[in-house]
Amino acid sequence: LSEGKYLLVLQRAKMLIKCSKLAYLPLSPEELSKDNALVKEWKDKQDRCEGGSDLSSLQSSLVPTCLINAQLHLLARDTEGGNRTSLVSTGCHVVACIREAGNVDLHGTRVVVFRHESSGDLILSFRGTLTRKQVWTDLMMRKINVCLDDFLAHPHTKDGQTTSASHIEDMLTKGEITKVRLLDLLPKIGEELPIYLKDARKSGHNVSGIGQIHFGFWSSYNRVRRQIHNIVREELLARPGRLLLTGHSLGGCQATLCAYDMSRWVLPTVKRQMISLHAYNRAQLDSLQISCYTFGSPRVGGPSFAHAFKQVVPDSQRIVCDGDIITSGPPVYWGYHHVHHENIIDSTGTIRVEPSLIEKKFSLKKRNNPQSHFKETYLDVVKKSFSPHVSEEGLLGLLKKKYGLKEE
C-alpha cells in the first residue's frame, strides 16, 4: 500500500477499534442492570472509603464503568425507541443491536450495527469474550468442515437428522423444545436452504471445496447470521455504501466469518436487487465494497479457509498488538492458520506490515503477554501509530530501549 492509502487504513482502524470497544457495552436490560449494580457497588464503597489513596485505587478500577454509563443508555435507547443518537467519539449512530434469536443465549453473541454519518459506511462490530458462555465458545476448538462455495456446514457423517436446522432453531426460539445439540442448529449442505439464502445470489469468486473452521466461532456466528443478513440487506438497499466488519478477540473471529459471508452472499444479492428495481446509479453500485478490520483475533480456521478468505475478502487488515498472547492460538500444529494482511503495532506505535519470520523472531516480542490483548491497549497503540504522543527524541529513546541500545 502507498503511504496515502495506508493512512486511510490507520484512520479506519482508529474509528473501528472504538466501535469494537463499544460492542462490549450492555445491549439488553439484563446486561444494563448488571452494569448498574456494579456502579452502585462502586458508590457504596466510595461512601465507606476513608483516605485519598484507597479512594484513588478504587476509582482507577471502577470509575470507567461509571463514565461510560451514559453511552450505555444511548445504546439501549437507540434499540428500543428507534432514536439514532450520534456517538461523538466515532462519528456514528447506532442502527441496531443484535443478540441471539429469541433470547436463547447459547454463545452470548452480540453485534452492534453502526452507520458512519459522513461517509455512509455501514459497520458491524462484534463483541469479544466477556462472559462465561463466550469463554466456552473459545474453548470449542475442534474444527468443523464447511463448504467454501455455499458457506454451509459439511458434517463428516450423516447423523440421522431429518429436520432442517432452520426449523429446529424456530422451535427453540418459540420454546417448543428446550434442549438441542449445537450441531443441529447449523445449516448444512444437502438440506433445505435457510430462508435468508433462498432468494440470495452468490458472488462470482472461484472458491470450492471444504475448509475447516473452529467449531465455537462457526456456531456462535450462525446464531446471529439470519438477523445480520436481513439487517445488512435492508440497510444497504436504503443507503448503499461500504460494509466494514470489525471486532476484538472472539469478535474478530466472528467478523472474519461474517466478512466472507457478506462478500459471498449479501453484496451480490443487494446489487442484483438494486439493478432489478432500477433504483441505482453507477456510483452507488461501486460503493458496495467490503473491508474487514480485526483486533487481537485468534486463528479462525485451516489453510483452505485462509486461502479462500484472501480471495473473497481482499481488503482485510488483521491488527495485532506486539506480544498479544491470544493471537498465538489456536496453534498451527492443530491445523489452524491466520488470515492475511497482518499489521503488528508495538508500544511505540511502530507498524510492521506482514513481517517476515526473521522479524518476528528477532525484532518483535514473544506472544505471551495477556496485557497486550486488552482492548484499551489496542486503542492506545492504534492512536500512537496514527499520531504518536511523544516527541521525536522521546520516540528515539523508546526505540533504543526496546532494542537494547545504550543511550548516548
Short mmCIF file of C-alpha atoms in Angstrom, two decimals, residues 12 33 46 50 109-110 131 140-141 173 218 240 258 285 304 321 323 329 341-342 344-346 349 367-368 388 404:
data_model
loop_
_atom_site.label_atom_id
_atom_site.label_comp_id
_atom_site.label_asym_id
_atom_site.label_seq_id
_atom_site.Cartn_x
_atom_site.Cartn_y
_atom_site.Cartn_z
CA ARG A 12 -10.36 3.40 9.72
CA SER A 33 -28.94 -3.95 35.24
CA GLN A 46 -16.81 5.14 47.77
CA GLU A 50 -11.57 6.90 54.08
CA THR A 109 -23.00 -13.45 20.68
CA ARG A 110 -23.59 -9.70 20.42
CA THR A 131 -18.97 -13.87 29.62
CA MET A 140 -14.68 -25.35 21.39
CA MET A 141 -11.51 -25.81 19.34
CA THR A 173 -36.95 -19.80 19.68
CA TRP A 218 -18.67 -21.01 13.45
CA PRO A 240 -25.64 1.93 -0.38
CA CYS A 258 -19.13 -12.51 8.57
CA LEU A 285 -23.10 0.17 -7.16
CA SER A 304 -8.07 -23.82 2.88
CA CYS A 321 -0.58 -5.59 19.37
CA GLY A 323 3.19 -9.62 22.28
CA GLY A 329 -3.70 -19.63 19.21
CA HIS A 341 -2.66 -8.85 5.96
CA GLU A 342 -1.10 -8.89 9.41
CA ILE A 344 1.80 -5.67 14.12
CA ILE A 345 1.93 -2.46 16.19
CA ASP A 346 4.34 -2.17 19.11
CA GLY A 349 3.18 2.95 17.55
CA ARG A 367 3.39 -13.65 22.10
CA ASN A 368 3.00 -14.39 25.78
CA PRO A 388 2.46 9.46 18.23
CA GLY A 404 18.65 -2.84 23.87
#
